[in-house]
Amino acid sequence: EAKFKMVLLPISKVALAAKDQADIDFEVFFTHILMHELMHGLGPHNIVAGERPTTVRQELKETYSTIEEAKADVSGLFALQFLVDHGKLDKKFEETMYTTYLASMFRSIRFGLNEAHGRGVAIQLNYFLDHGGVTVAPDGTFGVAPARIKQNVIDLTRDIMTMEATGAYVDAKQMIEKMGVVRPPVQRVLDRLVG
């Protein structure tokens, strides 16, 4: 809760439009962290590649940690939406979870891309930007396009789970090289967070 109050709320005031700042919710923040950890257990672990038994970790090599962290985050959002859709979580989660997660992505990426969590978050943020789930306003603040981000979460979860299931090392490497970067609009927010 201290991390939420002392770090996430101030970040939201810089990264998000004023109208979206009220949607930052501690319960959603906490529950997504829980889902992230649970989702590490979801998906393939032991796989078959080229007719030989292996593991996702062995096949993805040095890309594994970044891809796995991105998977846990995005499939955590998928799980939250699933639980809302099936009446297991309050409908109010749907109104706040994507915006809360957007602010949280800036929290994770602000330390740079030298570790798996930061790179994994950059992949997600760039995917959402490229596919319309997250937008950048003329004033440089970020926002969520609710209908689009739901589909983005489904699509990226599928893409990453498939990558892991097939042990697609080359695809993982290309995804990290292309998407695991800080683009200028994101860097401008990060610069304002330091100042």
PDB file of C-alpha atoms in Angstrom:
ATOM      1  CA  GLU A   1       0.000   0.000   0.000  1.00  0.00           C
ATOM      2  CA  ALA A   2       2.931   2.331   0.694  1.00  0.00           C
ATOM      3  CA  LYS A   3       4.278   1.633  -2.806  1.00  0.00           C
ATOM      4  CA  PHE A   4       0.852   2.487  -4.200  1.00  0.00           C
ATOM      5  CA  LYS A   5       0.522   5.748  -2.249  1.00  0.00           C
ATOM      6  CA  MET A   6       4.105   6.966  -2.424  1.00  0.00           C
ATOM      7  CA  VAL A   7       5.040   5.817  -5.924  1.00  0.00           C
ATOM      8  CA  LEU A   8       2.085   4.897  -8.129  1.00  0.00           C
ATOM      9  CA  LEU A   9      -0.222   7.817  -7.311  1.00  0.00           C
ATOM     10  CA  PRO A  10       2.466  10.466  -7.974  1.00  0.00           C
ATOM     11  CA  ILE A  11       3.411   8.720 -11.235  1.00  0.00           C
ATOM     12  CA  SER A  12      -0.235   8.734 -12.339  1.00  0.00           C
ATOM     13  CA  LYS A  13      -0.357  12.512 -11.897  1.00  0.00           C
ATOM     14  CA  VAL A  14       2.441  12.883 -14.446  1.00  0.00           C
ATOM     15  CA  ALA A  15       1.689  10.050 -16.885  1.00  0.00           C
ATOM     16  CA  LEU A  16      -2.122  10.189 -17.099  1.00  0.00           C
ATOM     17  CA  ALA A  17      -4.695  12.799 -18.082  1.00  0.00           C
ATOM     18  CA  ALA A  18      -6.382  14.467 -15.092  1.00  0.00           C
ATOM     19  CA  LYS A  19      -9.709  12.770 -15.862  1.00  0.00           C
ATOM     20  CA  ASP A  20      -8.108   9.305 -15.603  1.00  0.00           C
ATOM     21  CA  GLN A  21      -6.238   9.840 -12.350  1.00  0.00           C
ATOM     22  CA  ALA A  22      -9.339   9.062 -10.277  1.00  0.00           C
ATOM     23  CA  ASP A  23      -9.337   5.542 -11.774  1.00  0.00           C
ATOM     24  CA  ILE A  24      -6.132   4.509  -9.997  1.00  0.00           C
ATOM     25  CA  ASP A  25      -7.242   1.891  -7.490  1.00  0.00           C
ATOM     26  CA  PHE A  26      -5.238   0.114  -4.783  1.00  0.00           C
ATOM     27  CA  GLU A  27      -7.357  -3.054  -4.734  1.00  0.00           C
ATOM     28  CA  VAL A  28      -6.864  -3.462  -8.492  1.00  0.00           C
ATOM     29  CA  PHE A  29      -3.122  -2.759  -8.182  1.00  0.00           C
ATOM     30  CA  PHE A  30      -2.751  -5.372  -5.440  1.00  0.00           C
ATOM     31  CA  THR A  31      -4.942  -7.974  -7.163  1.00  0.00           C
ATOM     32  CA  HIS A  32      -3.026  -7.632 -10.443  1.00  0.00           C
ATOM     33  CA  ILE A  33       0.254  -8.281  -8.608  1.00  0.00           C
ATOM     34  CA  LEU A  34      -1.343 -11.420  -7.179  1.00  0.00           C
ATOM     35  CA  MET A  35      -2.562 -12.448 -10.654  1.00  0.00           C
ATOM     36  CA  HIS A  36       0.928 -11.800 -12.091  1.00  0.00           C
ATOM     37  CA  GLU A  37       2.429 -14.263  -9.635  1.00  0.00           C
ATOM     38  CA  LEU A  38      -0.304 -16.849 -10.246  1.00  0.00           C
ATOM     39  CA  MET A  39       0.085 -16.529 -14.022  1.00  0.00           C
ATOM     40  CA  HIS A  40       3.724 -17.624 -13.834  1.00  0.00           C
ATOM     41  CA  GLY A  41       2.175 -21.049 -13.267  1.00  0.00           C
ATOM     42  CA  LEU A  42      -0.169 -20.744 -16.251  1.00  0.00           C
ATOM     43  CA  GLY A  43       0.886 -21.856 -19.683  1.00  0.00           C
ATOM     44  CA  PRO A  44       3.466 -24.254 -20.998  1.00  0.00           C
ATOM     45  CA  HIS A  45       6.544 -25.309 -19.057  1.00  0.00           C
ATOM     46  CA  ASN A  46       7.532 -28.718 -20.487  1.00  0.00           C
ATOM     47  CA  ILE A  47       7.247 -28.706 -24.261  1.00  0.00           C
ATOM     48  CA  VAL A  48       8.312 -30.703 -27.308  1.00  0.00           C
ATOM     49  CA  ALA A  49      10.469 -28.918 -29.878  1.00  0.00           C
ATOM     50  CA  GLY A  50      11.665 -30.777 -32.964  1.00  0.00           C
ATOM     51  CA  GLU A  51      10.337 -34.036 -31.483  1.00  0.00           C
ATOM     52  CA  ARG A  52      12.522 -33.741 -28.376  1.00  0.00           C
ATOM     53  CA  PRO A  53      11.247 -33.070 -24.882  1.00  0.00           C
ATOM     54  CA  THR A  54      12.513 -29.765 -23.504  1.00  0.00           C
ATOM     55  CA  THR A  55      11.372 -26.772 -21.489  1.00  0.00           C
ATOM     56  CA  VAL A  56      10.324 -23.259 -22.391  1.00  0.00           C
ATOM     57  CA  ARG A  57      13.262 -21.901 -20.400  1.00  0.00           C
ATOM     58  CA  GLN A  58      15.764 -24.037 -22.360  1.00  0.00           C
ATOM     59  CA  GLU A  59      14.299 -23.095 -25.740  1.00  0.00           C
ATOM     60  CA  LEU A  60      13.938 -19.353 -25.139  1.00  0.00           C
ATOM     61  CA  LYS A  61      17.465 -19.140 -23.647  1.00  0.00           C
ATOM     62  CA  GLU A  62      18.395 -15.582 -22.597  1.00  0.00           C
ATOM     63  CA  THR A  63      15.022 -14.215 -23.764  1.00  0.00           C
ATOM     64  CA  TYR A  64      13.082 -16.396 -21.327  1.00  0.00           C
ATOM     65  CA  SER A  65      12.938 -14.078 -18.316  1.00  0.00           C
ATOM     66  CA  THR A  66      11.726 -11.066 -20.306  1.00  0.00           C
ATOM     67  CA  ILE A  67       9.099 -13.062 -22.204  1.00  0.00           C
ATOM     68  CA  GLU A  68       7.940 -14.799 -19.009  1.00  0.00           C
ATOM     69  CA  GLU A  69       7.556 -11.503 -17.117  1.00  0.00           C
ATOM     70  CA  ALA A  70       5.593  -9.987 -20.017  1.00  0.00           C
ATOM     71  CA  LYS A  71       3.414 -13.114 -20.068  1.00  0.00           C
ATOM     72  CA  ALA A  72       2.706 -12.942 -16.344  1.00  0.00           C
ATOM     73  CA  ASP A  73       1.714  -9.278 -16.564  1.00  0.00           C
ATOM     74  CA  VAL A  74      -0.511  -9.422 -19.621  1.00  0.00           C
ATOM     75  CA  SER A  75      -2.115 -12.753 -18.764  1.00  0.00           C
ATOM     76  CA  GLY A  76      -2.695 -11.320 -15.281  1.00  0.00           C
ATOM     77  CA  LEU A  77      -4.853  -8.645 -16.929  1.00  0.00           C
ATOM     78  CA  PHE A  78      -6.544 -11.364 -18.974  1.00  0.00           C
ATOM     79  CA  ALA A  79      -7.292 -13.281 -15.755  1.00  0.00           C
ATOM     80  CA  LEU A  80      -8.715 -10.189 -14.037  1.00  0.00           C
ATOM     81  CA  GLN A  81     -11.059  -9.570 -16.973  1.00  0.00           C
ATOM     82  CA  PHE A  82     -12.045 -13.250 -17.007  1.00  0.00           C
ATOM     83  CA  LEU A  83     -12.917 -13.117 -13.309  1.00  0.00           C
ATOM     84  CA  VAL A  84     -14.940  -9.917 -13.814  1.00  0.00           C
ATOM     85  CA  ASP A  85     -16.760 -11.450 -16.786  1.00  0.00           C
ATOM     86  CA  HIS A  86     -17.648 -14.511 -14.702  1.00  0.00           C
ATOM     87  CA  GLY A  87     -18.871 -12.520 -11.708  1.00  0.00           C
ATOM     88  CA  LYS A  88     -15.980 -13.531  -9.426  1.00  0.00           C
ATOM     89  CA  LEU A  89     -14.612  -9.984  -9.130  1.00  0.00           C
ATOM     90  CA  ASP A  90     -16.660  -6.822  -8.797  1.00  0.00           C
ATOM     91  CA  LYS A  91     -17.522  -5.105 -12.086  1.00  0.00           C
ATOM     92  CA  LYS A  92     -15.768  -1.968 -10.785  1.00  0.00           C
ATOM     93  CA  PHE A  93     -12.426  -3.717 -11.483  1.00  0.00           C
ATOM     94  CA  GLU A  94     -13.113  -3.412 -15.207  1.00  0.00           C
ATOM     95  CA  GLU A  95     -13.519   0.351 -14.864  1.00  0.00           C
ATOM     96  CA  THR A  96     -10.141   0.860 -13.191  1.00  0.00           C
ATOM     97  CA  MET A  97      -7.803  -2.045 -13.913  1.00  0.00           C
ATOM     98  CA  TYR A  98      -6.445  -0.983 -17.294  1.00  0.00           C
ATOM     99  CA  THR A  99      -5.781   2.600 -16.212  1.00  0.00           C
ATOM    100  CA  THR A 100      -4.213   1.436 -12.949  1.00  0.00           C
ATOM    101  CA  TYR A 101      -2.007  -0.962 -14.900  1.00  0.00           C
ATOM    102  CA  LEU A 102      -1.041   1.768 -17.365  1.00  0.00           C
ATOM    103  CA  ALA A 103       0.273   3.912 -14.497  1.00  0.00           C
ATOM    104  CA  SER A 104       1.972   0.852 -13.038  1.00  0.00           C
ATOM    105  CA  MET A 105       3.801   0.238 -16.333  1.00  0.00           C
ATOM    106  CA  PHE A 106       5.542   3.584 -15.896  1.00  0.00           C
ATOM    107  CA  ARG A 107       6.410   2.548 -12.337  1.00  0.00           C
ATOM    108  CA  SER A 108       8.082  -0.611 -13.659  1.00  0.00           C
ATOM    109  CA  ILE A 109       9.850   0.907 -16.637  1.00  0.00           C
ATOM    110  CA  ARG A 110      11.289   3.966 -14.896  1.00  0.00           C
ATOM    111  CA  PHE A 111      14.380   2.066 -13.756  1.00  0.00           C
ATOM    112  CA  GLY A 112      15.264   1.163 -17.333  1.00  0.00           C
ATOM    113  CA  LEU A 113      15.356  -1.952 -19.456  1.00  0.00           C
ATOM    114  CA  ASN A 114      18.330  -3.686 -17.911  1.00  0.00           C
ATOM    115  CA  GLU A 115      16.173  -6.312 -16.250  1.00  0.00           C
ATOM    116  CA  ALA A 116      13.391  -8.630 -17.317  1.00  0.00           C
ATOM    117  CA  HIS A 117      10.479  -6.793 -15.688  1.00  0.00           C
ATOM    118  CA  GLY A 118      11.330  -3.479 -17.349  1.00  0.00           C
ATOM    119  CA  ARG A 119      11.844  -5.018 -20.787  1.00  0.00           C
ATOM    120  CA  GLY A 120       8.662  -7.079 -20.405  1.00  0.00           C
ATOM    121  CA  VAL A 121       6.677  -3.957 -19.558  1.00  0.00           C
ATOM    122  CA  ALA A 122       8.160  -2.067 -22.514  1.00  0.00           C
ATOM    123  CA  ILE A 123       7.010  -4.875 -24.821  1.00  0.00           C
ATOM    124  CA  GLN A 124       3.465  -4.623 -23.479  1.00  0.00           C
ATOM    125  CA  LEU A 125       3.297  -0.832 -23.559  1.00  0.00           C
ATOM    126  CA  ASN A 126       4.589  -0.679 -27.128  1.00  0.00           C
ATOM    127  CA  TYR A 127       2.188  -3.432 -28.186  1.00  0.00           C
ATOM    128  CA  PHE A 128      -0.738  -1.526 -26.679  1.00  0.00           C
ATOM    129  CA  LEU A 129       0.402   1.704 -28.360  1.00  0.00           C
ATOM    130  CA  ASP A 130       0.831  -0.029 -31.730  1.00  0.00           C
ATOM    131  CA  HIS A 131      -2.594  -1.684 -31.504  1.00  0.00           C
ATOM    132  CA  GLY A 132      -4.629   1.227 -30.143  1.00  0.00           C
ATOM    133  CA  GLY A 133      -5.232   0.054 -26.574  1.00  0.00           C
ATOM    134  CA  VAL A 134      -3.123   2.887 -25.170  1.00  0.00           C
ATOM    135  CA  THR A 135      -3.045   6.371 -26.660  1.00  0.00           C
ATOM    136  CA  VAL A 136      -0.876   9.458 -26.224  1.00  0.00           C
ATOM    137  CA  ALA A 137      -2.613  12.840 -26.044  1.00  0.00           C
ATOM    138  CA  PRO A 138      -1.122  16.015 -27.555  1.00  0.00           C
ATOM    139  CA  ASP A 139      -0.070  17.095 -24.038  1.00  0.00           C
ATOM    140  CA  GLY A 140       2.001  13.908 -23.704  1.00  0.00           C
ATOM    141  CA  THR A 141      -0.247  12.128 -21.218  1.00  0.00           C
ATOM    142  CA  PHE A 142      -1.264   8.525 -21.760  1.00  0.00           C
ATOM    143  CA  GLY A 143      -4.736   7.025 -21.703  1.00  0.00           C
ATOM    144  CA  VAL A 144      -6.557   3.744 -22.240  1.00  0.00           C
ATOM    145  CA  ALA A 145      -8.973   2.932 -25.057  1.00  0.00           C
ATOM    146  CA  PRO A 146     -11.101   0.403 -23.116  1.00  0.00           C
ATOM    147  CA  ALA A 147     -12.547  -1.596 -25.997  1.00  0.00           C
ATOM    148  CA  ARG A 148      -9.205  -1.831 -27.785  1.00  0.00           C
ATOM    149  CA  ILE A 149      -7.061  -2.720 -24.780  1.00  0.00           C
ATOM    150  CA  LYS A 150      -9.277  -5.696 -23.916  1.00  0.00           C
ATOM    151  CA  GLN A 151      -8.595  -7.181 -27.355  1.00  0.00           C
ATOM    152  CA  ASN A 152      -4.896  -6.217 -27.136  1.00  0.00           C
ATOM    153  CA  VAL A 153      -4.608  -8.163 -23.869  1.00  0.00           C
ATOM    154  CA  ILE A 154      -6.229 -11.235 -25.441  1.00  0.00           C
ATOM    155  CA  ASP A 155      -4.017 -11.040 -28.525  1.00  0.00           C
ATOM    156  CA  LEU A 156      -0.733 -10.446 -26.709  1.00  0.00           C
ATOM    157  CA  THR A 157      -1.491 -13.196 -24.179  1.00  0.00           C
ATOM    158  CA  ARG A 158      -2.117 -15.588 -27.079  1.00  0.00           C
ATOM    159  CA  ASP A 159       1.029 -14.502 -28.935  1.00  0.00           C
ATOM    160  CA  ILE A 160       3.303 -14.917 -25.928  1.00  0.00           C
ATOM    161  CA  MET A 161       1.739 -18.212 -24.799  1.00  0.00           C
ATOM    162  CA  THR A 162       2.152 -19.555 -28.346  1.00  0.00           C
ATOM    163  CA  MET A 163       5.764 -18.384 -28.421  1.00  0.00           C
ATOM    164  CA  GLU A 164       6.416 -20.254 -25.195  1.00  0.00           C
ATOM    165  CA  ALA A 165       4.464 -23.367 -26.275  1.00  0.00           C
ATOM    166  CA  THR A 166       6.484 -23.683 -29.477  1.00  0.00           C
ATOM    167  CA  GLY A 167       9.835 -22.634 -27.987  1.00  0.00           C
ATOM    168  CA  ALA A 168      10.082 -19.885 -30.605  1.00  0.00           C
ATOM    169  CA  TYR A 169      13.453 -18.407 -29.675  1.00  0.00           C
ATOM    170  CA  VAL A 170      13.860 -16.362 -32.872  1.00  0.00           C
ATOM    171  CA  ASP A 171      10.394 -14.831 -32.447  1.00  0.00           C
ATOM    172  CA  ALA A 172      11.134 -14.022 -28.794  1.00  0.00           C
ATOM    173  CA  LYS A 173      14.447 -12.394 -29.733  1.00  0.00           C
ATOM    174  CA  GLN A 174      12.771 -10.315 -32.464  1.00  0.00           C
ATOM    175  CA  MET A 175       9.947  -9.241 -30.144  1.00  0.00           C
ATOM    176  CA  ILE A 176      12.423  -8.038 -27.526  1.00  0.00           C
ATOM    177  CA  GLU A 177      14.578  -6.213 -30.085  1.00  0.00           C
ATOM    178  CA  LYS A 178      11.592  -4.450 -31.671  1.00  0.00           C
ATOM    179  CA  MET A 179       9.295  -3.906 -28.687  1.00  0.00           C
ATOM    180  CA  GLY A 180      11.545  -3.963 -25.618  1.00  0.00           C
ATOM    181  CA  VAL A 181      12.568  -0.338 -26.062  1.00  0.00           C
ATOM    182  CA  VAL A 182      11.603   3.032 -24.597  1.00  0.00           C
ATOM    183  CA  ARG A 183      10.047   5.153 -27.329  1.00  0.00           C
ATOM    184  CA  PRO A 184      10.176   8.974 -27.257  1.00  0.00           C
ATOM    185  CA  PRO A 185       6.655   9.639 -25.826  1.00  0.00           C
ATOM    186  CA  VAL A 186       7.379   7.225 -22.977  1.00  0.00           C
ATOM    187  CA  GLN A 187      10.821   8.738 -22.400  1.00  0.00           C
ATOM    188  CA  ARG A 188       9.279  12.208 -22.115  1.00  0.00           C
ATOM    189  CA  VAL A 189       7.061  10.989 -19.247  1.00  0.00           C
ATOM    190  CA  LEU A 190      10.014   9.256 -17.601  1.00  0.00           C
ATOM    191  CA  ASP A 191      12.038  12.460 -17.860  1.00  0.00           C
ATOM    192  CA  ARG A 192       9.236  14.366 -16.119  1.00  0.00           C
ATOM    193  CA  LEU A 193       9.145  11.750 -13.349  1.00  0.00           C
ATOM    194  CA  VAL A 194      12.806  12.396 -12.587  1.00  0.00           C
ATOM    195  CA  GLY A 195      12.410  16.195 -12.617  1.00  0.00           C
TER     196      GLY A 195
END
